[in-house]
PDB file of C-alpha atoms and ligand atoms in Angstrom:
ATOM      1  CA  MET A   4     -11.895  32.786  -2.760  1.00 66.00           C
ATOM      2  CA  SER A   5     -13.188  31.451  -6.093  1.00 81.00           C
ATOM      3  CA  VAL A   6     -15.793  33.411  -8.036  1.00 89.00           C
ATOM      4  CA  PRO A   7     -19.137  31.610  -8.517  1.00 92.00           C
ATOM      5  CA  LEU A   8     -20.015  30.566 -12.060  1.00 95.00           C
ATOM      6  CA  LEU A   9     -23.387  32.337 -11.875  1.00 96.00           C
ATOM      7  CA  GLU A  10     -24.318  34.951  -9.313  1.00 97.00           C
ATOM      8  CA  VAL A  11     -27.516  36.953  -9.001  1.00 97.00           C
ATOM      9  CA  GLU A  12     -27.454  39.954  -6.680  1.00 97.00           C
ATOM     10  CA  GLY A  13     -30.389  42.064  -5.571  1.00 97.00           C
ATOM     11  CA  LEU A  14     -32.530  41.184  -8.587  1.00 98.00           C
ATOM     12  CA  HIS A  15     -35.810  43.100  -8.856  1.00 98.00           C
ATOM     13  CA  VAL A  16     -38.371  42.834 -11.670  1.00 98.00           C
ATOM     14  CA  TRP A  17     -41.405  45.070 -12.135  1.00 98.00           C
ATOM     15  CA  PHE A  18     -44.074  44.684 -14.819  1.00 97.00           C
ATOM     16  CA  ASP A  19     -46.049  47.707 -16.017  1.00 96.00           C
ATOM     17  CA  LEU A  20     -49.727  46.779 -15.948  1.00 94.00           C
ATOM     18  CA  GLU A  21     -52.060  47.659 -18.811  1.00 90.00           C
ATOM     19  CA  GLY A  22     -54.541  49.507 -16.649  1.00 87.00           C
ATOM     20  CA  GLY A  23     -51.771  51.452 -14.864  1.00 90.00           C
ATOM     21  CA  GLY A  24     -49.665  50.567 -11.858  1.00 92.00           C
ATOM     22  CA  GLU A  25     -47.009  47.905 -11.644  1.00 95.00           C
ATOM     23  CA  LEU A  26     -46.453  44.430 -10.306  1.00 97.00           C
ATOM     24  CA  HIS A  27     -43.291  43.833  -8.294  1.00 97.00           C
ATOM     25  CA  ALA A  28     -42.719  40.220  -9.358  1.00 97.00           C
ATOM     26  CA  VAL A  29     -39.160  39.661  -8.080  1.00 98.00           C
ATOM     27  CA  GLN A  30     -38.054  41.456  -4.932  1.00 97.00           C
ATOM     28  CA  GLY A  31     -34.320  41.381  -4.228  1.00 96.00           C
ATOM     29  CA  VAL A  32     -33.335  37.838  -5.180  1.00 97.00           C
ATOM     30  CA  ASP A  33     -29.752  36.705  -4.468  1.00 97.00           C
ATOM     31  CA  LEU A  34     -28.471  33.372  -5.817  1.00 95.00           C
ATOM     32  CA  SER A  35     -25.143  31.787  -6.570  1.00 95.00           C
ATOM     33  CA  LEU A  36     -24.152  28.648  -8.395  1.00 96.00           C
ATOM     34  CA  ASP A  37     -20.775  26.921  -8.697  1.00 95.00           C
ATOM     35  CA  PRO A  38     -19.772  24.686 -11.619  1.00 94.00           C
ATOM     36  CA  GLY A  39     -21.626  21.389 -11.552  1.00 94.00           C
ATOM     37  CA  GLU A  40     -23.924  22.473  -8.701  1.00 96.00           C
ATOM     38  CA  ARG A  41     -27.663  21.766  -8.782  1.00 97.00           C
ATOM     39  CA  LEU A  42     -30.074  24.247  -7.272  1.00 97.00           C
ATOM     40  CA  GLY A  43     -33.824  23.768  -6.978  1.00 97.00           C
ATOM     41  CA  LEU A  44     -35.846  26.988  -7.158  1.00 97.00           C
ATOM     42  CA  VAL A  45     -39.214  26.121  -5.650  1.00 96.00           C
ATOM     43  CA  GLY A  46     -42.477  27.717  -4.600  1.00 93.00           C
ATOM     44  CA  GLU A  47     -46.103  27.989  -5.617  1.00 91.00           C
ATOM     45  CA  SER A  48     -47.170  29.333  -9.005  1.00 90.00           C
ATOM     46  CA  GLY A  49     -46.826  33.091  -9.288  1.00 90.00           C
ATOM     47  CA  CYS A  50     -44.076  33.426  -6.675  1.00 94.00           C
ATOM     48  CA  GLY A  51     -41.482  34.731  -9.182  1.00 96.00           C
ATOM     49  CA  LYS A  52     -39.489  31.609 -10.102  1.00 96.00           C
ATOM     50  CA  THR A  53     -39.944  31.757 -13.881  1.00 96.00           C
ATOM     51  CA  THR A  54     -39.595  35.541 -13.922  1.00 97.00           C
ATOM     52  CA  THR A  55     -36.276  35.192 -12.087  1.00 97.00           C
ATOM     53  CA  ALA A  56     -35.104  32.606 -14.640  1.00 97.00           C
ATOM     54  CA  LEU A  57     -36.107  34.756 -17.617  1.00 96.00           C
ATOM     55  CA  ALA A  58     -34.509  37.854 -16.057  1.00 97.00           C
ATOM     56  CA  ILE A  59     -31.188  35.993 -15.705  1.00 96.00           C
ATOM     57  CA  LEU A  60     -31.233  35.443 -19.480  1.00 95.00           C
ATOM     58  CA  GLY A  61     -32.616  38.875 -20.413  1.00 94.00           C
ATOM     59  CA  LEU A  62     -35.727  37.310 -21.922  1.00 94.00           C
ATOM     60  CA  LEU A  63     -38.465  39.312 -20.222  1.00 96.00           C
ATOM     61  CA  PRO A  64     -41.142  41.120 -22.265  1.00 95.00           C
ATOM     62  CA  PRO A  65     -40.852  44.868 -22.998  1.00 95.00           C
ATOM     63  CA  ASN A  66     -43.173  45.883 -20.145  1.00 96.00           C
ATOM     64  CA  ALA A  67     -40.650  44.568 -17.604  1.00 97.00           C
ATOM     65  CA  SER A  68     -38.077  46.687 -15.756  1.00 96.00           C
ATOM     66  CA  VAL A  69     -35.125  44.988 -14.116  1.00 96.00           C
ATOM     67  CA  SER A  70     -32.538  46.091 -11.570  1.00 97.00           C
ATOM     68  CA  GLY A  71     -29.744  44.209  -9.823  1.00 97.00           C
ATOM     69  CA  ARG A  72     -26.761  42.265 -11.090  1.00 96.00           C
ATOM     70  CA  VAL A  73     -26.359  38.961 -12.966  1.00 96.00           C
ATOM     71  CA  LEU A  74     -22.727  37.888 -12.989  1.00 96.00           C
ATOM     72  CA  ILE A  75     -21.061  35.163 -15.055  1.00 94.00           C
ATOM     73  CA  ASP A  76     -17.528  34.439 -13.826  1.00 93.00           C
ATOM     74  CA  GLY A  77     -17.751  37.773 -11.989  1.00 93.00           C
ATOM     75  CA  GLU A  78     -18.772  39.824 -15.064  1.00 92.00           C
ATOM     76  CA  ASP A  79     -22.085  41.687 -14.820  1.00 94.00           C
ATOM     77  CA  ILE A  80     -24.008  40.777 -17.983  1.00 92.00           C
ATOM     78  CA  LEU A  81     -27.130  42.725 -17.019  1.00 91.00           C
ATOM     79  CA  ALA A  82     -25.439  46.116 -16.833  1.00 89.00           C
ATOM     80  CA  GLY A  83     -24.487  46.236 -20.526  1.00 86.00           C
ATOM     81  CA  GLY A  84     -27.983  45.468 -21.825  1.00 87.00           C
ATOM     82  CA  GLU A  85     -28.675  43.166 -24.763  1.00 89.00           C
ATOM     83  CA  ALA A  86     -25.188  43.628 -26.280  1.00 89.00           C
ATOM     84  CA  ALA A  87     -23.537  42.315 -23.112  1.00 87.00           C
ATOM     85  CA  MET A  88     -26.096  39.574 -22.616  1.00 90.00           C
ATOM     86  CA  ARG A  89     -26.074  38.095 -26.135  1.00 89.00           C
ATOM     87  CA  PRO A  90     -22.612  36.441 -26.040  1.00 89.00           C
ATOM     88  CA  HIS A  91     -23.570  34.609 -22.840  1.00 91.00           C
ATOM     89  CA  ARG A  92     -27.174  33.588 -23.569  1.00 91.00           C
ATOM     90  CA  TRP A  93     -27.309  29.920 -24.711  1.00 90.00           C
ATOM     91  CA  VAL A  94     -23.485  29.828 -24.658  1.00 91.00           C
ATOM     92  CA  ASP A  95     -22.905  30.094 -20.881  1.00 94.00           C
ATOM     93  CA  VAL A  96     -26.486  29.857 -19.643  1.00 95.00           C
ATOM     94  CA  ALA A  97     -29.280  28.111 -21.540  1.00 95.00           C
ATOM     95  CA  ILE A  98     -32.904  27.488 -20.666  1.00 95.00           C
ATOM     96  CA  VAL A  99     -35.392  24.729 -21.328  1.00 93.00           C
ATOM     97  CA  PHE A 100     -38.655  26.641 -21.426  1.00 91.00           C
ATOM     98  CA  GLN A 101     -41.808  25.533 -19.711  1.00 86.00           C
ATOM     99  CA  GLY A 102     -43.924  23.445 -22.123  1.00 79.00           C
ATOM    100  CA  ALA A 103     -41.789  21.983 -24.943  1.00 72.00           C
ATOM    101  CA  MET A 104     -44.619  22.343 -27.476  1.00 72.00           C
ATOM    102  CA  ASN A 105     -44.580  26.118 -26.922  1.00 75.00           C
ATOM    103  CA  ALA A 106     -40.791  26.307 -27.042  1.00 81.00           C
ATOM    104  CA  LEU A 107     -40.398  24.455 -30.356  1.00 90.00           C
ATOM    105  CA  ASN A 108     -41.341  25.927 -33.726  1.00 92.00           C
ATOM    106  CA  PRO A 109     -44.246  23.797 -35.027  1.00 93.00           C
ATOM    107  CA  VAL A 110     -43.402  24.347 -38.703  1.00 95.00           C
ATOM    108  CA  ARG A 111     -39.710  23.367 -38.529  1.00 95.00           C
ATOM    109  CA  THR A 112     -38.401  19.868 -37.913  1.00 96.00           C
ATOM    110  CA  ILE A 113     -36.498  19.350 -34.673  1.00 96.00           C
ATOM    111  CA  GLY A 114     -33.312  18.766 -36.678  1.00 96.00           C
ATOM    112  CA  GLN A 115     -33.736  22.039 -38.615  1.00 96.00           C
ATOM    113  CA  GLN A 116     -34.243  23.912 -35.358  1.00 95.00           C
ATOM    114  CA  ILE A 117     -31.069  22.557 -33.791  1.00 95.00           C
ATOM    115  CA  VAL A 118     -29.034  23.165 -36.979  1.00 95.00           C
ATOM    116  CA  GLU A 119     -30.348  26.755 -37.041  1.00 94.00           C
ATOM    117  CA  SER A 120     -29.351  27.246 -33.415  1.00 91.00           C
ATOM    118  CA  LEU A 121     -25.827  25.962 -34.120  1.00 93.00           C
ATOM    119  CA  GLU A 122     -25.477  28.188 -37.183  1.00 93.00           C
ATOM    120  CA  LEU A 123     -26.944  31.260 -35.505  1.00 90.00           C
ATOM    121  CA  HIS A 124     -24.404  31.049 -32.695  1.00 88.00           C
ATOM    122  CA  GLY A 125     -21.530  30.296 -35.044  1.00 88.00           C
ATOM    123  CA  ARG A 126     -20.952  26.854 -33.553  1.00 90.00           C
ATOM    124  CA  ALA A 127     -21.095  24.894 -36.815  1.00 91.00           C
ATOM    125  CA  LYS A 128     -22.682  25.018 -40.245  1.00 90.00           C
ATOM    126  CA  GLY A 129     -23.704  22.773 -43.106  1.00 92.00           C
ATOM    127  CA  ALA A 130     -22.742  19.114 -42.792  1.00 94.00           C
ATOM    128  CA  VAL A 131     -20.862  19.712 -39.521  1.00 95.00           C
ATOM    129  CA  ALA A 132     -23.990  21.239 -37.969  1.00 95.00           C
ATOM    130  CA  ARG A 133     -26.089  18.286 -39.150  1.00 95.00           C
ATOM    131  CA  THR A 134     -23.606  15.802 -37.661  1.00 95.00           C
ATOM    132  CA  ARG A 135     -23.563  17.749 -34.392  1.00 95.00           C
ATOM    133  CA  THR A 136     -27.384  17.779 -34.402  1.00 96.00           C
ATOM    134  CA  ALA A 137     -27.426  13.986 -34.741  1.00 96.00           C
ATOM    135  CA  GLU A 138     -25.015  13.718 -31.791  1.00 94.00           C
ATOM    136  CA  LEU A 139     -27.116  16.078 -29.679  1.00 94.00           C
ATOM    137  CA  LEU A 140     -30.288  14.134 -30.408  1.00 95.00           C
ATOM    138  CA  GLU A 141     -28.591  10.837 -29.559  1.00 93.00           C
ATOM    139  CA  SER A 142     -27.250  12.363 -26.315  1.00 91.00           C
ATOM    140  CA  VAL A 143     -30.821  13.014 -25.131  1.00 92.00           C
ATOM    141  CA  GLY A 144     -32.110   9.616 -26.247  1.00 92.00           C
ATOM    142  CA  ILE A 145     -33.685  10.553 -29.597  1.00 94.00           C
ATOM    143  CA  PRO A 146     -32.509   8.366 -32.505  1.00 94.00           C
ATOM    144  CA  ALA A 147     -30.742  10.612 -35.029  1.00 94.00           C
ATOM    145  CA  GLY A 148     -33.102   9.301 -37.732  1.00 94.00           C
ATOM    146  CA  ARG A 149     -35.919  11.276 -36.149  1.00 95.00           C
ATOM    147  CA  ALA A 150     -34.261  14.637 -36.857  1.00 96.00           C
ATOM    148  CA  GLY A 151     -36.736  15.093 -39.728  1.00 96.00           C
ATOM    149  CA  ARG A 152     -39.779  14.878 -37.466  1.00 96.00           C
ATOM    150  CA  TYR A 153     -41.952  17.891 -36.679  1.00 96.00           C
ATOM    151  CA  PRO A 154     -42.731  18.572 -32.998  1.00 94.00           C
ATOM    152  CA  HIS A 155     -46.350  17.391 -33.392  1.00 94.00           C
ATOM    153  CA  GLU A 156     -45.068  14.025 -34.646  1.00 95.00           C
ATOM    154  CA  LEU A 157     -43.284  13.359 -31.350  1.00 93.00           C
ATOM    155  CA  SER A 158     -44.622  12.313 -27.950  1.00 91.00           C
ATOM    156  CA  GLY A 159     -44.543  14.812 -25.070  1.00 89.00           C
ATOM    157  CA  GLY A 160     -41.443  13.152 -23.619  1.00 90.00           C
ATOM    158  CA  MET A 161     -39.623  13.203 -26.972  1.00 91.00           C
ATOM    159  CA  ARG A 162     -40.509  16.867 -27.467  1.00 93.00           C
ATOM    160  CA  GLN A 163     -39.066  17.659 -24.053  1.00 91.00           C
ATOM    161  CA  ARG A 164     -35.898  15.754 -24.998  1.00 92.00           C
ATOM    162  CA  ALA A 165     -35.684  17.746 -28.249  1.00 94.00           C
ATOM    163  CA  ALA A 166     -36.050  21.014 -26.304  1.00 93.00           C
ATOM    164  CA  ILE A 167     -33.226  19.902 -23.992  1.00 93.00           C
ATOM    165  CA  ALA A 168     -31.039  18.991 -27.012  1.00 93.00           C
ATOM    166  CA  MET A 169     -31.629  22.445 -28.450  1.00 92.00           C
ATOM    167  CA  ALA A 170     -30.712  24.100 -25.147  1.00 92.00           C
ATOM    168  CA  LEU A 171     -27.464  22.093 -25.102  1.00 92.00           C
ATOM    169  CA  SER A 172     -26.479  23.026 -28.649  1.00 92.00           C
ATOM    170  CA  CYS A 173     -23.903  25.652 -27.566  1.00 91.00           C
ATOM    171  CA  ASN A 174     -22.448  23.550 -24.731  1.00 91.00           C
ATOM    172  CA  PRO A 175     -23.694  25.822 -21.929  1.00 94.00           C
ATOM    173  CA  ARG A 176     -22.209  25.597 -18.444  1.00 95.00           C
ATOM    174  CA  VAL A 177     -25.517  26.348 -16.721  1.00 96.00           C
ATOM    175  CA  LEU A 178     -28.843  24.844 -17.707  1.00 96.00           C
ATOM    176  CA  ILE A 179     -32.047  26.376 -16.360  1.00 96.00           C
ATOM    177  CA  ALA A 180     -34.890  23.870 -16.622  1.00 95.00           C
ATOM    178  CA  ASP A 181     -38.288  25.492 -16.059  1.00 94.00           C
ATOM    179  CA  GLU A 182     -40.866  22.937 -14.892  1.00 90.00           C
ATOM    180  CA  PRO A 183     -39.288  20.282 -17.157  1.00 87.00           C
ATOM    181  CA  THR A 184     -41.676  17.513 -16.138  1.00 85.00           C
ATOM    182  CA  THR A 185     -44.993  19.359 -15.975  1.00 80.00           C
ATOM    183  CA  ALA A 186     -47.723  17.791 -18.114  1.00 74.00           C
ATOM    184  CA  LEU A 187     -45.759  14.554 -18.564  1.00 79.00           C
ATOM    185  CA  ASP A 188     -46.982  11.236 -17.208  1.00 82.00           C
ATOM    186  CA  VAL A 189     -45.167   9.714 -14.243  1.00 83.00           C
ATOM    187  CA  MET A 190     -43.050   7.276 -16.292  1.00 82.00           C
ATOM    188  CA  VAL A 191     -41.917   9.962 -18.734  1.00 85.00           C
ATOM    189  CA  GLN A 192     -41.254  12.367 -15.855  1.00 86.00           C
ATOM    190  CA  ALA A 193     -38.860   9.831 -14.340  1.00 88.00           C
ATOM    191  CA  GLN A 194     -37.089   9.400 -17.689  1.00 89.00           C
ATOM    192  CA  ILE A 195     -36.632  13.165 -18.140  1.00 90.00           C
ATOM    193  CA  LEU A 196     -35.253  13.503 -14.596  1.00 91.00           C
ATOM    194  CA  GLU A 197     -32.832  10.625 -15.243  1.00 92.00           C
ATOM    195  CA  LEU A 198     -31.768  12.342 -18.457  1.00 91.00           C
ATOM    196  CA  LEU A 199     -31.109  15.659 -16.692  1.00 93.00           C
ATOM    197  CA  ASP A 200     -29.195  13.817 -13.973  1.00 94.00           C
ATOM    198  CA  ALA A 201     -27.021  12.035 -16.569  1.00 93.00           C
ATOM    199  CA  LEU A 202     -26.391  15.232 -18.566  1.00 91.00           C
ATOM    200  CA  CYS A 203     -25.284  17.112 -15.438  1.00 93.00           C
ATOM    201  CA  ARG A 204     -23.004  14.236 -14.470  1.00 93.00           C
ATOM    202  CA  ASP A 205     -21.543  13.598 -17.935  1.00 91.00           C
ATOM    203  CA  PHE A 206     -21.097  17.200 -19.057  1.00 89.00           C
ATOM    204  CA  GLY A 207     -20.439  18.825 -15.654  1.00 91.00           C
ATOM    205  CA  LEU A 208     -23.464  21.079 -16.167  1.00 94.00           C
ATOM    206  CA  ALA A 209     -24.690  23.282 -13.357  1.00 96.00           C
ATOM    207  CA  LEU A 210     -28.477  23.102 -13.052  1.00 97.00           C
ATOM    208  CA  VAL A 211     -31.160  25.497 -11.868  1.00 97.00           C
ATOM    209  CA  LEU A 212     -34.333  23.460 -11.623  1.00 96.00           C
ATOM    210  CA  VAL A 213     -37.417  25.671 -11.479  1.00 96.00           C
ATOM    211  CA  THR A 214     -40.408  23.793 -10.147  1.00 93.00           C
ATOM    212  CA  HIS A 215     -43.331  23.789  -7.761  1.00 89.00           C
ATOM    213  CA  ASP A 216     -42.698  20.079  -7.248  1.00 87.00           C
ATOM    214  CA  LEU A 217     -40.475  19.304  -4.244  1.00 87.00           C
ATOM    215  CA  PRO A 218     -40.149  15.565  -5.017  1.00 85.00           C
ATOM    216  CA  VAL A 219     -38.589  16.554  -8.353  1.00 88.00           C
ATOM    217  CA  VAL A 220     -36.063  18.749  -6.533  1.00 92.00           C
ATOM    218  CA  ALA A 221     -35.352  15.966  -4.051  1.00 89.00           C
ATOM    219  CA  GLN A 222     -34.357  13.651  -6.904  1.00 89.00           C
ATOM    220  CA  LEU A 223     -31.915  16.008  -8.582  1.00 93.00           C
ATOM    221  CA  CYS A 224     -30.689  18.849  -6.408  1.00 95.00           C
ATOM    222  CA  ASP A 225     -28.135  19.421  -3.658  1.00 91.00           C
ATOM    223  CA  ARG A 226     -29.399  22.845  -2.665  1.00 96.00           C
ATOM    224  CA  CYS A 227     -32.780  24.490  -2.646  1.00 96.00           C
ATOM    225  CA  ALA A 228     -34.038  28.086  -2.654  1.00 97.00           C
ATOM    226  CA  VAL A 229     -37.659  28.625  -1.670  1.00 97.00           C
ATOM    227  CA  MET A 230     -39.460  31.613  -3.190  1.00 97.00           C
ATOM    228  CA  TYR A 231     -42.565  33.260  -1.820  1.00 97.00           C
ATOM    229  CA  ALA A 232     -44.166  36.506  -2.996  1.00 97.00           C
ATOM    230  CA  GLY A 233     -41.181  37.374  -5.194  1.00 97.00           C
ATOM    231  CA  GLU A 234     -38.544  36.815  -2.502  1.00 97.00           C
ATOM    232  CA  ILE A 235     -36.276  33.992  -1.475  1.00 98.00           C
ATOM    233  CA  VAL A 236     -37.530  33.158   1.993  1.00 98.00           C
ATOM    234  CA  GLU A 237     -35.202  30.230   2.657  1.00 98.00           C
ATOM    235  CA  ARG A 238     -32.183  28.630   1.037  1.00 97.00           C
ATOM    236  CA  GLY A 239     -29.742  25.918   1.991  1.00 97.00           C
ATOM    237  CA  PRO A 240     -28.829  22.267   1.551  1.00 96.00           C
ATOM    238  CA  LEU A 241     -31.917  20.262   0.671  1.00 94.00           C
ATOM    239  CA  ASP A 242     -31.599  17.822   3.564  1.00 93.00           C
ATOM    240  CA  VAL A 243     -31.242  20.704   6.044  1.00 95.00           C
ATOM    241  CA  LEU A 244     -34.396  22.382   4.709  1.00 95.00           C
ATOM    242  CA  TYR A 245     -36.203  19.055   4.893  1.00 92.00           C
ATOM    243  CA  HIS A 246     -35.175  18.150   8.449  1.00 92.00           C
ATOM    244  CA  THR A 247     -34.812  21.595  10.054  1.00 94.00           C
ATOM    245  CA  PRO A 248     -36.677  24.186   7.963  1.00 95.00           C
ATOM    246  CA  GLY A 249     -36.116  27.738   9.155  1.00 96.00           C
ATOM    247  CA  HIS A 250     -39.313  29.096   7.616  1.00 97.00           C
ATOM    248  CA  PRO A 251     -42.905  27.896   8.202  1.00 97.00           C
ATOM    249  CA  TYR A 252     -43.593  28.103   4.444  1.00 96.00           C
ATOM    250  CA  THR A 253     -40.817  25.588   3.718  1.00 96.00           C
ATOM    251  CA  ARG A 254     -42.104  23.286   6.449  1.00 94.00           C
ATOM    252  CA  MET A 255     -45.631  23.524   5.034  1.00 93.00           C
ATOM    253  CA  LEU A 256     -44.417  22.970   1.455  1.00 92.00           C
ATOM    254  CA  PHE A 257     -42.719  19.735   2.491  1.00 90.00           C
ATOM    255  CA  ALA A 258     -45.807  18.665   4.437  1.00 89.00           C
ATOM    256  CA  ALA A 259     -47.905  19.341   1.313  1.00 87.00           C
ATOM    257  CA  SER A 260     -45.725  17.048  -0.866  1.00 82.00           C
ATOM    258  CA  PRO A 261     -46.994  13.485  -0.994  1.00 71.00           C
ATOM    259  CA  ASP A 262     -43.858  11.623  -2.138  1.00 64.00           C
ATOM    260  CA  LEU A 263     -41.152  12.740   0.227  1.00 61.00           C
ATOM    261  CA  GLY A 264     -41.155   9.921   2.727  1.00 52.00           C
ATOM    262  CA  MET A 265     -42.788  11.896   5.541  1.00 54.00           C
ATOM    263  CA  GLY A 266     -43.815   8.568   7.053  1.00 58.00           C
ATOM    264  CA  ASP A 267     -47.481   8.180   7.813  1.00 62.00           C
ATOM    265  CA  ALA A 268     -48.018  11.911   8.226  1.00 65.00           C
ATOM    266  CA  PRO A 269     -51.088  13.050   6.271  1.00 67.00           C
ATOM    267  CA  VAL A 270     -50.482  15.293   3.265  1.00 68.00           C
ATOM    268  CA  LEU A 271     -51.509  18.809   4.267  1.00 73.00           C
ATOM    269  CA  SER A 272     -52.531  21.729   2.122  1.00 82.00           C
ATOM    270  CA  ILE A 273     -51.397  25.299   2.767  1.00 87.00           C
ATOM    271  CA  PRO A 274     -54.439  27.440   3.516  1.00 87.00           C
ATOM    272  CA  GLY A 275     -55.040  30.692   1.641  1.00 91.00           C
ATOM    273  CA  ALA A 276     -53.165  32.090  -1.335  1.00 92.00           C
ATOM    274  CA  PRO A 277     -50.000  34.137  -1.892  1.00 93.00           C
ATOM    275  CA  PRO A 278     -50.428  37.926  -1.690  1.00 94.00           C
ATOM    276  CA  ARG A 279     -50.993  40.129  -4.724  1.00 94.00           C
ATOM    277  CA  LEU A 280     -47.749  41.664  -5.904  1.00 95.00           C
ATOM    278  CA  ASP A 281     -49.348  44.760  -7.420  1.00 94.00           C
ATOM    279  CA  ARG A 282     -49.992  46.131  -3.934  1.00 93.00           C
ATOM    280  CA  PRO A 283     -47.676  46.997  -1.045  1.00 91.00           C
ATOM    281  CA  ILE A 284     -47.222  44.184   1.468  1.00 92.00           C
ATOM    282  CA  ASP A 285     -47.175  45.054   5.160  1.00 92.00           C
ATOM    283  CA  GLY A 286     -45.006  42.934   7.388  1.00 96.00           C
ATOM    284  CA  CYS A 287     -44.105  39.333   6.610  1.00 98.00           C
ATOM    285  CA  PRO A 288     -45.701  38.346   3.273  1.00 97.00           C
ATOM    286  CA  PHE A 289     -46.543  34.891   4.655  1.00 97.00           C
ATOM    287  CA  ARG A 290     -48.254  36.219   7.794  1.00 97.00           C
ATOM    288  CA  PRO A 291     -51.909  35.694   6.684  1.00 96.00           C
ATOM    289  CA  ARG A 292     -51.184  31.979   6.061  1.00 96.00           C
ATOM    290  CA  CYS A 293     -48.653  31.301   8.780  1.00 97.00           C
ATOM    291  CA  ASP A 294     -49.510  29.007  11.688  1.00 94.00           C
ATOM    292  CA  SER A 295     -46.654  30.440  13.763  1.00 96.00           C
ATOM    293  CA  ALA A 296     -47.208  34.196  13.332  1.00 96.00           C
ATOM    294  CA  PHE A 297     -46.627  36.373  16.365  1.00 96.00           C
ATOM    295  CA  ALA A 298     -46.422  40.054  17.233  1.00 95.00           C
ATOM    296  CA  ALA A 299     -43.054  40.740  15.551  1.00 96.00           C
ATOM    297  CA  CYS A 300     -44.379  39.537  12.177  1.00 97.00           C
ATOM    298  CA  VAL A 301     -45.904  42.961  11.467  1.00 97.00           C
ATOM    299  CA  GLU A 302     -42.312  43.847  10.454  1.00 96.00           C
ATOM    300  CA  ARG A 303     -40.948  42.338   7.244  1.00 96.00           C
ATOM    301  CA  PRO A 304     -38.185  39.810   8.113  1.00 97.00           C
ATOM    302  CA  SER A 305     -34.820  39.820   6.312  1.00 95.00           C
ATOM    303  CA  LEU A 306     -33.076  36.747   4.929  1.00 96.00           C
ATOM    304  CA  LEU A 307     -30.489  35.920   7.634  1.00 95.00           C
ATOM    305  CA  GLU A 308     -27.945  33.128   8.049  1.00 95.00           C
ATOM    306  CA  VAL A 309     -29.319  30.562  10.492  1.00 95.00           C
ATOM    307  CA  GLY A 310     -26.739  27.810   9.926  1.00 94.00           C
ATOM    308  CA  ASP A 311     -23.900  26.723   7.689  1.00 93.00           C
ATOM    309  CA  GLY A 312     -24.999  27.744   4.186  1.00 94.00           C
ATOM    310  CA  HIS A 313     -28.576  27.993   5.469  1.00 97.00           C
ATOM    311  CA  ALA A 314     -30.552  31.251   5.498  1.00 97.00           C
ATOM    312  CA  ALA A 315     -34.188  32.013   6.280  1.00 97.00           C
ATOM    313  CA  ALA A 316     -36.409  35.097   6.393  1.00 97.00           C
ATOM    314  CA  CYS A 317     -38.497  34.498   9.493  1.00 98.00           C
ATOM    315  CA  HIS A 318     -38.611  36.215  12.878  1.00 97.00           C
ATOM    316  CA  LEU A 319     -38.869  32.835  14.624  1.00 96.00           C
ATOM    317  CA  ASN A 320     -35.135  32.419  14.081  1.00 94.00           C
ATOM    318  CA  THR A 321     -34.271  35.501  16.119  1.00 87.00           C
ATOM    319  CA  ARG A 322     -37.030  35.310  18.725  1.00 78.00           C
ATOM    320  CA  VAL A 323     -35.654  35.263  22.252  1.00 72.00           C
ATOM    321  CA  PRO A 324     -37.168  32.297  24.152  1.00 64.00           C
ATOM    322  CA  ALA A 325     -39.599  33.398  26.895  1.00 63.00           C
TER     323      ALA A 325
HETATM  324 FE1  SF4 B  12     -44.629  33.270  10.080  1.00 76.93          FE
HETATM  325 FE2  SF4 B  12     -43.793  35.455  11.337  1.00 76.93          FE
HETATM  326 FE3  SF4 B  12     -42.039  33.761  10.305  1.00 76.93          FE
HETATM  327 FE4  SF4 B  12     -43.530  35.297   8.731  1.00 76.93          FE
HETATM  328  S1  SF4 B  12     -41.982  36.005  10.169  1.00 76.93           S
HETATM  329  S2  SF4 B  12     -43.098  33.154   8.448  1.00 76.93           S
HETATM  330  S3  SF4 B  12     -45.457  35.327   9.843  1.00 76.93           S
HETATM  331  S4  SF4 B  12     -43.461  33.353  11.986  1.00 76.93           S
END
């Protein structure tokens, strides 16, 4: 059996809180990704998506504690700390951070930033690095002549393209894109999604698309993992989750998305809010918001296979019909 390109096993992340106590932000996440595969990681804000992405790259702040395994080609890069992680970060797995303006250095031109990235990782230097920078910018649709522009001189869409070019500078095999279209207008959003689609196709990139926006996932991804309260509560092929969701949260997320061709069905909101993660959770974390809760839901459900490549964490899947 072939080894996945990227595998995450039993990932937990805790944050120490200033006033004491801790917040259990990621609670036993398992993921795997094969070369060229595209996975959407979806859920509401605060459900642990971005924290999972940053943990994979060892980019969490000092008040975070992490356990679990992150494997590249079967090698655990989390176990060896920063020394083991550094050769793989940007080189095997790169990230486009949420909000390009925050990710780019405002006092360096976009060209300088890409050249620096190439030089820092020993990919190229001097004139070769500048030529490679021009190629990278062209590959994301930025004319090479704009390499001398500062981030504030570019539109939001161009800044996002520059951030993607920088993430691609070491030819990674996996690109994690964290909310890549947030804060962009609809036309620019479509252009960025087309760009990501073309880059995955042309360079054989595997993609982890982190978003709260299911229509964005529907445009780009083959598979989807739904996070709620720090856990993956459902994962599987996107069309299976859409047509036969195994978790009420997934069903309600789709029903709350306006652009997914749900016919004339009204767009519904999900009542309530996700639970606080700085307190213990009794039973199923979705129970206070679930329209299908029943007696067994006082016990926390496990993520179980419910079909071919399809798993869900909901007692409805194992309930014996009356
Ligand atoms: Fe709803 Fe129960 Fe399933 Fe949780 S386990 S999602 S409360 S039906």
